[in-house]
Amino acid sequence: MALNHQRYTDKWWETEYSDNIHSYLQYHEVKWRMVYGARSPQIHLRPVLLKTIRSIAKTCEISNVCVHLAVTLMDLFMDNHDLKFDTIMLVSFACLTLAAKIEEHCLNIPKLKTMQNVISKDVTNSHFRKVEMKILMFFEFNVAVPTVAHFIEFYKDHFYCDNDFYHNEFACILKDKFNNMIISYQDVSLESIKLISYNPSMVAASIILTTRHTLGLVPCWTAQLRKVTGYLKKDLVQCCSLLGRNVMQHRKLVPVDEGYLSSSPGFQSPVIMASKKKRSHIDVPNVILSKRTAF
């Protein structure tokens, strides 16, 4: 199912079927869920790969939704394959082109020559297509999957309401700041491998909750957001806490510890936990992972 949100077609979240599509996406994110174990021998190269994908996306004017889908495919493929050093960059680019073929207009799909400065010049279009096919076969051609960015787009009309800025002369400035913080937190969520274990809709809801809390909007989780997302405030405890720590560490320009360090000074979780709770994300232990193979 293509989730194209470009100006060339209608935005699915603005159609009369948006609620049905959202319900399907939440069902699909659970059904499609693959167990992520952070087992790739090349996981230390992930920041470089992520930076490269973002750079190409900026050059080709590719959407944030496409970037999130590309990173999702790359993470899960890497987690189940032992990639050679000279192949891993090609795989990340193939994930981006596959995502672009789903999310973007055909004119925005990056070409192989875009990567000529970071991959071998001996790589031909035929070889590249084989890499794409291997990725498609691994996912059984089911690569149109929901990501954090998809859900953010759906929730965006419910980020805030007029009452949040009542009698506030700086309402326009705060709204712009809110939207910028949402984008920033989305970027941070991509950098954390621990957040991969959470359902994308939960991460998206946690980004909204954290942003509202940071800007001091009361209540920080509205009845409308509960209705639209399907999450209670308490459901987002673990994810918000992890996201907040990553945000603080990102601001300090230090390596992200993926949630194992204690909370950074100055950050208050938008949800106060009175007791330890079970992790809120959904694990699917009965999913059979593909056999780890060298590639």
mmCIF file of C-alpha atoms in Angstrom:
data_model
loop_
_atom_site.group_PDB
_atom_site.id
_atom_site.type_symbol
_atom_site.label_atom_id
_atom_site.label_comp_id
_atom_site.label_asym_id
_atom_site.label_seq_id
_atom_site.Cartn_x
_atom_site.Cartn_y
_atom_site.Cartn_z
ATOM 1 C CA MET A 1 0.000 0.000 0.000
ATOM 2 C CA ALA A 2 1.602 3.219 -1.131
ATOM 3 C CA LEU A 3 1.432 6.040 1.385
ATOM 4 C CA ASN A 4 2.360 8.811 -0.988
ATOM 5 C CA HIS A 5 1.956 12.224 0.610
ATOM 6 C CA GLN A 6 3.406 14.367 -2.166
ATOM 7 C CA ARG A 7 1.570 17.333 -3.640
ATOM 8 C CA TYR A 8 0.794 15.295 -6.767
ATOM 9 C CA THR A 9 -1.868 13.238 -4.978
ATOM 10 C CA ASP A 10 -4.353 13.624 -2.148
ATOM 11 C CA LYS A 11 -2.997 13.297 1.354
ATOM 12 C CA TRP A 12 -4.484 10.128 2.794
ATOM 13 C CA TRP A 13 -4.780 11.660 6.287
ATOM 14 C CA GLU A 14 -7.046 14.394 4.890
ATOM 15 C CA THR A 15 -9.498 12.064 3.161
ATOM 16 C CA GLU A 16 -12.779 10.671 4.459
ATOM 17 C CA TYR A 17 -11.066 7.289 4.870
ATOM 18 C CA SER A 18 -8.313 8.584 7.143
ATOM 19 C CA ASP A 19 -9.662 6.916 10.304
ATOM 20 C CA ASN A 20 -9.946 3.554 8.566
ATOM 21 C CA ILE A 21 -6.449 3.905 7.137
ATOM 22 C CA HIS A 22 -5.052 4.804 10.557
ATOM 23 C CA SER A 23 -6.686 1.734 12.108
ATOM 24 C CA TYR A 24 -5.183 -0.423 9.385
ATOM 25 C CA LEU A 25 -1.731 1.094 9.910
ATOM 26 C CA GLN A 26 -1.842 0.367 13.630
ATOM 27 C CA TYR A 27 -2.910 -3.200 12.863
ATOM 28 C CA HIS A 28 -0.227 -3.543 10.198
ATOM 29 C CA GLU A 29 2.576 -2.215 12.412
ATOM 30 C CA VAL A 30 1.897 -5.063 14.859
ATOM 31 C CA LYS A 31 1.302 -7.770 12.269
ATOM 32 C CA TRP A 32 4.406 -6.813 10.287
ATOM 33 C CA ARG A 33 6.616 -6.343 13.354
ATOM 34 C CA MET A 34 9.981 -8.066 13.135
ATOM 35 C CA VAL A 35 12.096 -8.611 16.221
ATOM 36 C CA TYR A 36 15.067 -6.247 16.228
ATOM 37 C CA GLY A 37 18.109 -7.495 18.126
ATOM 38 C CA ALA A 38 20.789 -4.895 17.275
ATOM 39 C CA ARG A 39 22.972 -7.828 16.200
ATOM 40 C CA SER A 40 24.558 -6.439 13.066
ATOM 41 C CA PRO A 41 28.379 -6.645 13.130
ATOM 42 C CA GLN A 42 28.319 -3.337 11.259
ATOM 43 C CA ILE A 43 26.015 -1.543 13.685
ATOM 44 C CA HIS A 44 28.821 0.881 14.564
ATOM 45 C CA LEU A 45 28.499 2.237 11.020
ATOM 46 C CA ARG A 46 24.832 3.087 11.463
ATOM 47 C CA PRO A 47 25.410 6.811 12.272
ATOM 48 C CA VAL A 48 27.412 7.178 9.052
ATOM 49 C CA LEU A 49 24.748 5.391 7.010
ATOM 50 C CA LEU A 50 22.023 7.524 8.558
ATOM 51 C CA LYS A 51 23.946 10.701 7.779
ATOM 52 C CA THR A 52 24.445 9.564 4.174
ATOM 53 C CA ILE A 53 20.745 8.796 3.700
ATOM 54 C CA ARG A 54 19.808 12.206 5.078
ATOM 55 C CA SER A 55 22.331 13.925 2.832
ATOM 56 C CA ILE A 56 21.002 12.230 -0.301
ATOM 57 C CA ALA A 57 17.419 12.907 0.777
ATOM 58 C CA LYS A 58 18.186 16.608 1.125
ATOM 59 C CA THR A 59 19.871 16.721 -2.275
ATOM 60 C CA CYS A 60 17.002 14.921 -4.000
ATOM 61 C CA GLU A 61 14.315 16.768 -1.993
ATOM 62 C CA ILE A 62 13.021 13.527 -0.529
ATOM 63 C CA SER A 63 10.422 13.676 2.241
ATOM 64 C CA ASN A 64 10.941 12.823 5.890
ATOM 65 C CA VAL A 65 8.420 9.987 5.521
ATOM 66 C CA CYS A 66 10.632 8.401 2.880
ATOM 67 C CA VAL A 67 13.740 8.746 5.048
ATOM 68 C CA HIS A 68 12.033 7.005 7.963
ATOM 69 C CA LEU A 69 10.919 4.128 5.755
ATOM 70 C CA ALA A 70 14.416 3.752 4.274
ATOM 71 C CA VAL A 71 16.028 3.644 7.735
ATOM 72 C CA THR A 72 13.465 1.095 8.934
ATOM 73 C CA LEU A 73 14.239 -1.227 6.014
ATOM 74 C CA MET A 74 17.984 -0.746 6.457
ATOM 75 C CA ASP A 75 17.930 -1.490 10.194
ATOM 76 C CA LEU A 76 15.987 -4.726 9.855
ATOM 77 C CA PHE A 77 17.954 -5.952 6.852
ATOM 78 C CA MET A 78 21.295 -5.234 8.535
ATOM 79 C CA ASP A 79 20.094 -6.957 11.689
ATOM 80 C CA ASN A 80 19.688 -10.223 9.788
ATOM 81 C CA HIS A 81 22.704 -10.131 7.477
ATOM 82 C CA ASP A 82 26.458 -10.004 7.857
ATOM 83 C CA LEU A 83 27.303 -7.414 5.241
ATOM 84 C CA LYS A 84 30.695 -6.850 3.721
ATOM 85 C CA PHE A 85 32.157 -3.422 4.282
ATOM 86 C CA ASP A 86 32.001 -2.464 0.597
ATOM 87 C CA THR A 87 28.383 -3.631 0.361
ATOM 88 C CA ILE A 88 26.770 -1.956 3.334
ATOM 89 C CA MET A 89 26.665 1.518 1.768
ATOM 90 C CA LEU A 90 25.092 0.045 -1.353
ATOM 91 C CA VAL A 91 22.435 -1.670 0.765
ATOM 92 C CA SER A 92 21.552 1.564 2.565
ATOM 93 C CA PHE A 93 21.178 3.346 -0.767
ATOM 94 C CA ALA A 94 19.031 0.522 -2.127
ATOM 95 C CA CYS A 95 16.750 0.864 0.902
ATOM 96 C CA LEU A 96 16.413 4.568 0.149
ATOM 97 C CA THR A 97 15.533 4.001 -3.512
ATOM 98 C CA LEU A 98 12.966 1.349 -2.585
ATOM 99 C CA ALA A 99 11.389 3.719 -0.075
ATOM 100 C CA ALA A 100 11.394 6.510 -2.663
ATOM 101 C CA LYS A 101 9.625 4.293 -5.187
ATOM 102 C CA ILE A 102 6.819 3.914 -2.652
ATOM 103 C CA GLU A 103 6.637 7.407 -1.176
ATOM 104 C CA GLU A 104 7.943 9.809 -3.817
ATOM 105 C CA HIS A 105 7.170 11.024 -7.281
ATOM 106 C CA CYS A 106 9.220 9.188 -9.903
ATOM 107 C CA LEU A 107 11.272 12.314 -10.620
ATOM 108 C CA ASN A 108 12.531 12.373 -7.026
ATOM 109 C CA ILE A 109 13.844 8.814 -6.942
ATOM 110 C CA PRO A 110 17.634 9.066 -6.474
ATOM 111 C CA LYS A 111 19.840 7.664 -9.212
ATOM 112 C CA LEU A 112 22.874 5.439 -8.803
ATOM 113 C CA LYS A 113 25.185 8.247 -9.910
ATOM 114 C CA THR A 114 24.153 10.123 -6.758
ATOM 115 C CA MET A 115 26.191 7.610 -4.768
ATOM 116 C CA GLN A 116 29.245 7.438 -7.015
ATOM 117 C CA ASN A 117 31.343 9.349 -4.491
ATOM 118 C CA VAL A 118 30.773 6.797 -1.707
ATOM 119 C CA ILE A 119 30.494 3.474 -3.545
ATOM 120 C CA SER A 120 32.666 1.721 -6.067
ATOM 121 C CA LYS A 121 32.427 3.044 -9.602
ATOM 122 C CA ASP A 122 32.388 -0.556 -10.766
ATOM 123 C CA VAL A 123 28.838 -0.987 -9.467
ATOM 124 C CA THR A 124 26.476 -1.244 -12.423
ATOM 125 C CA ASN A 125 22.735 -0.701 -12.610
ATOM 126 C CA SER A 126 22.320 -4.441 -13.072
ATOM 127 C CA HIS A 127 24.247 -5.163 -9.871
ATOM 128 C CA PHE A 128 22.299 -2.516 -8.000
ATOM 129 C CA ARG A 129 18.964 -3.975 -9.107
ATOM 130 C CA LYS A 130 20.084 -7.360 -7.745
ATOM 131 C CA VAL A 131 20.745 -5.735 -4.361
ATOM 132 C CA GLU A 132 17.269 -4.189 -4.429
ATOM 133 C CA MET A 133 15.755 -7.559 -5.315
ATOM 134 C CA LYS A 134 17.572 -9.281 -2.459
ATOM 135 C CA ILE A 135 16.137 -6.752 -0.021
ATOM 136 C CA LEU A 136 12.643 -7.164 -1.468
ATOM 137 C CA MET A 137 12.872 -10.936 -1.202
ATOM 138 C CA PHE A 138 14.002 -10.711 2.420
ATOM 139 C CA PHE A 139 10.892 -8.684 3.272
ATOM 140 C CA GLU A 140 8.774 -10.875 0.993
ATOM 141 C CA PHE A 141 8.023 -7.732 -1.047
ATOM 142 C CA ASN A 142 6.167 -6.225 1.909
ATOM 143 C CA VAL A 143 8.106 -2.970 2.224
ATOM 144 C CA ALA A 144 5.253 -0.437 2.340
ATOM 145 C CA VAL A 145 5.161 -0.363 6.124
ATOM 146 C CA PRO A 146 4.074 2.382 8.553
ATOM 147 C CA THR A 147 6.749 4.445 10.280
ATOM 148 C CA VAL A 148 6.899 7.158 12.938
ATOM 149 C CA ALA A 149 6.708 9.828 10.242
ATOM 150 C CA HIS A 150 3.514 8.342 8.785
ATOM 151 C CA PHE A 151 1.742 8.583 12.127
ATOM 152 C CA ILE A 152 3.096 12.070 12.821
ATOM 153 C CA GLU A 153 1.513 13.247 9.563
ATOM 154 C CA PHE A 154 -1.826 11.797 10.641
ATOM 155 C CA TYR A 155 -1.659 13.289 14.141
ATOM 156 C CA LYS A 156 -0.461 16.732 13.038
ATOM 157 C CA ASP A 157 -3.949 18.266 12.978
ATOM 158 C CA HIS A 158 -4.313 17.337 16.636
ATOM 159 C CA PHE A 159 -0.944 18.577 17.937
ATOM 160 C CA TYR A 160 -2.608 21.545 19.616
ATOM 161 C CA CYS A 161 -5.876 23.471 19.713
ATOM 162 C CA ASP A 162 -6.731 27.153 20.021
ATOM 163 C CA ASN A 163 -7.296 26.810 23.755
ATOM 164 C CA ASP A 164 -3.638 25.835 24.200
ATOM 165 C CA PHE A 165 -2.624 29.367 23.201
ATOM 166 C CA TYR A 166 -5.594 31.281 24.593
ATOM 167 C CA HIS A 167 -4.702 34.924 25.301
ATOM 168 C CA ASN A 168 -1.111 34.226 24.296
ATOM 169 C CA GLU A 169 0.270 37.026 22.158
ATOM 170 C CA PHE A 170 3.075 34.744 21.032
ATOM 171 C CA ALA A 171 0.752 31.998 19.747
ATOM 172 C CA CYS A 172 2.153 32.045 16.192
ATOM 173 C CA ILE A 173 5.716 31.827 17.464
ATOM 174 C CA LEU A 174 4.843 28.946 19.778
ATOM 175 C CA LYS A 175 3.087 27.053 16.982
ATOM 176 C CA ASP A 176 6.156 27.393 14.761
ATOM 177 C CA LYS A 177 8.375 26.283 17.631
ATOM 178 C CA PHE A 178 6.079 23.318 18.258
ATOM 179 C CA ASN A 179 6.301 22.152 14.650
ATOM 180 C CA ASN A 180 10.087 22.590 14.608
ATOM 181 C CA MET A 181 10.432 20.578 17.809
ATOM 182 C CA ILE A 182 8.326 17.767 16.328
ATOM 183 C CA ILE A 183 10.697 17.569 13.361
ATOM 184 C CA SER A 184 13.727 17.687 15.639
ATOM 185 C CA TYR A 185 12.400 14.905 17.870
ATOM 186 C CA GLN A 186 11.653 12.790 14.813
ATOM 187 C CA ASP A 187 15.298 13.111 13.803
ATOM 188 C CA VAL A 188 16.416 12.127 17.292
ATOM 189 C CA SER A 189 14.114 9.103 17.257
ATOM 190 C CA LEU A 190 15.886 7.842 14.137
ATOM 191 C CA GLU A 191 19.235 7.921 15.926
ATOM 192 C CA SER A 192 18.113 5.681 18.777
ATOM 193 C CA ILE A 193 18.269 1.945 18.161
ATOM 194 C CA LYS A 194 16.295 1.284 21.357
ATOM 195 C CA LEU A 195 13.235 3.062 19.965
ATOM 196 C CA ILE A 196 13.141 0.569 17.088
ATOM 197 C CA SER A 197 11.576 -1.929 19.503
ATOM 198 C CA TYR A 198 8.539 0.300 20.013
ATOM 199 C CA ASN A 199 5.576 0.506 17.675
ATOM 200 C CA PRO A 200 5.926 3.563 15.384
ATOM 201 C CA SER A 201 2.514 4.911 16.459
ATOM 202 C CA MET A 202 3.671 4.854 20.085
ATOM 203 C CA VAL A 203 6.902 6.699 19.265
ATOM 204 C CA ALA A 204 4.915 9.290 17.308
ATOM 205 C CA ALA A 205 2.505 9.785 20.214
ATOM 206 C CA SER A 206 5.441 10.066 22.629
ATOM 207 C CA ILE A 207 7.031 12.757 20.455
ATOM 208 C CA ILE A 208 3.834 14.794 20.631
ATOM 209 C CA LEU A 209 3.485 14.298 24.386
ATOM 210 C CA THR A 210 7.126 15.248 25.017
ATOM 211 C CA THR A 211 6.788 18.352 22.850
ATOM 212 C CA ARG A 212 3.611 19.540 24.574
ATOM 213 C CA HIS A 213 5.232 18.961 27.970
ATOM 214 C CA THR A 214 8.400 20.837 26.977
ATOM 215 C CA LEU A 215 6.372 23.861 25.834
ATOM 216 C CA GLY A 216 4.285 23.806 28.997
ATOM 217 C CA LEU A 217 0.938 23.156 27.315
ATOM 218 C CA VAL A 218 -1.756 22.074 29.792
ATOM 219 C CA PRO A 219 -2.931 19.411 29.716
ATOM 220 C CA CYS A 220 0.087 17.824 28.079
ATOM 221 C CA TRP A 221 -2.068 14.951 26.810
ATOM 222 C CA THR A 222 -5.572 15.927 25.703
ATOM 223 C CA ALA A 223 -8.733 13.868 25.397
ATOM 224 C CA GLN A 224 -8.599 14.391 21.628
ATOM 225 C CA LEU A 225 -5.075 12.990 21.424
ATOM 226 C CA ARG A 226 -6.137 9.983 23.498
ATOM 227 C CA LYS A 227 -9.007 9.380 21.091
ATOM 228 C CA VAL A 228 -6.980 9.841 17.911
ATOM 229 C CA THR A 229 -3.870 7.880 18.913
ATOM 230 C CA GLY A 230 -5.554 5.242 21.045
ATOM 231 C CA TYR A 231 -2.930 5.704 23.797
ATOM 232 C CA LEU A 232 -3.392 6.783 27.380
ATOM 233 C CA LYS A 233 -0.764 8.998 28.946
ATOM 234 C CA LYS A 234 0.466 6.116 31.109
ATOM 235 C CA ASP A 235 0.982 3.948 28.008
ATOM 236 C CA LEU A 236 3.748 6.301 26.851
ATOM 237 C CA VAL A 237 5.817 6.237 30.049
ATOM 238 C CA GLN A 238 8.764 4.147 28.874
ATOM 239 C CA CYS A 239 8.950 5.586 25.388
ATOM 240 C CA CYS A 240 8.786 9.225 26.574
ATOM 241 C CA SER A 241 11.502 8.601 29.139
ATOM 242 C CA LEU A 242 13.803 7.056 26.557
ATOM 243 C CA LEU A 243 13.077 9.767 24.009
ATOM 244 C CA GLY A 244 13.737 12.494 26.584
ATOM 245 C CA ARG A 245 17.135 11.090 27.517
ATOM 246 C CA ASN A 246 18.133 10.859 23.883
ATOM 247 C CA VAL A 247 17.036 14.451 23.285
ATOM 248 C CA MET A 248 19.124 15.743 26.195
ATOM 249 C CA GLN A 249 22.180 13.773 25.118
ATOM 250 C CA HIS A 250 21.739 14.954 21.539
ATOM 251 C CA ARG A 251 21.749 18.567 22.714
ATOM 252 C CA LYS A 252 24.938 17.998 24.655
ATOM 253 C CA LEU A 253 26.579 16.541 21.537
ATOM 254 C CA VAL A 254 27.654 13.359 23.282
ATOM 255 C CA PRO A 255 27.127 9.782 22.050
ATOM 256 C CA VAL A 256 23.634 8.481 22.732
ATOM 257 C CA ASP A 257 23.589 5.742 25.344
ATOM 258 C CA GLU A 258 20.226 4.435 24.066
ATOM 259 C CA GLY A 259 18.531 4.857 27.406
ATOM 260 C CA TYR A 260 20.857 3.016 29.758
ATOM 261 C CA LEU A 261 22.215 6.119 31.474
ATOM 262 C CA SER A 262 20.209 7.906 34.108
ATOM 263 C CA SER A 263 18.068 10.854 33.082
ATOM 264 C CA SER A 264 19.993 13.989 32.203
ATOM 265 C CA PRO A 265 19.732 16.922 34.650
ATOM 266 C CA GLY A 266 17.016 19.344 33.711
ATOM 267 C CA PHE A 267 14.814 16.866 31.891
ATOM 268 C CA GLN A 268 11.533 15.931 33.506
ATOM 269 C CA SER A 269 9.602 13.050 32.064
ATOM 270 C CA PRO A 270 6.153 14.146 30.892
ATOM 271 C CA VAL A 271 4.793 11.128 32.726
ATOM 272 C CA ILE A 272 5.567 10.575 36.412
ATOM 273 C CA MET A 273 5.804 6.902 37.249
ATOM 274 C CA ALA A 274 4.680 5.879 40.706
ATOM 275 C CA SER A 275 5.823 2.334 40.215
ATOM 276 C CA LYS A 276 7.603 0.188 37.690
ATOM 277 C CA LYS A 277 5.427 -0.740 34.776
ATOM 278 C CA LYS A 278 5.666 -3.287 32.046
ATOM 279 C CA ARG A 279 7.135 -2.106 28.809
ATOM 280 C CA SER A 280 4.328 -0.741 26.687
ATOM 281 C CA HIS A 281 5.513 -1.691 23.247
ATOM 282 C CA ILE A 282 4.372 -4.881 21.617
ATOM 283 C CA ASP A 283 6.868 -7.650 21.105
ATOM 284 C CA VAL A 284 6.066 -10.463 18.730
ATOM 285 C CA PRO A 285 8.310 -13.346 19.844
ATOM 286 C CA ASN A 286 6.653 -15.807 17.505
ATOM 287 C CA VAL A 287 7.911 -14.004 14.409
ATOM 288 C CA ILE A 288 10.411 -16.251 12.696
ATOM 289 C CA LEU A 289 13.452 -14.261 11.656
ATOM 290 C CA SER A 290 15.190 -15.056 8.432
ATOM 291 C CA LYS A 291 18.375 -17.008 8.819
ATOM 292 C CA ARG A 292 21.355 -14.729 9.250
ATOM 293 C CA THR A 293 23.347 -14.805 6.046
ATOM 294 C CA ALA A 294 26.480 -13.266 4.687
ATOM 295 C CA PHE A 295 25.951 -10.851 1.855
#
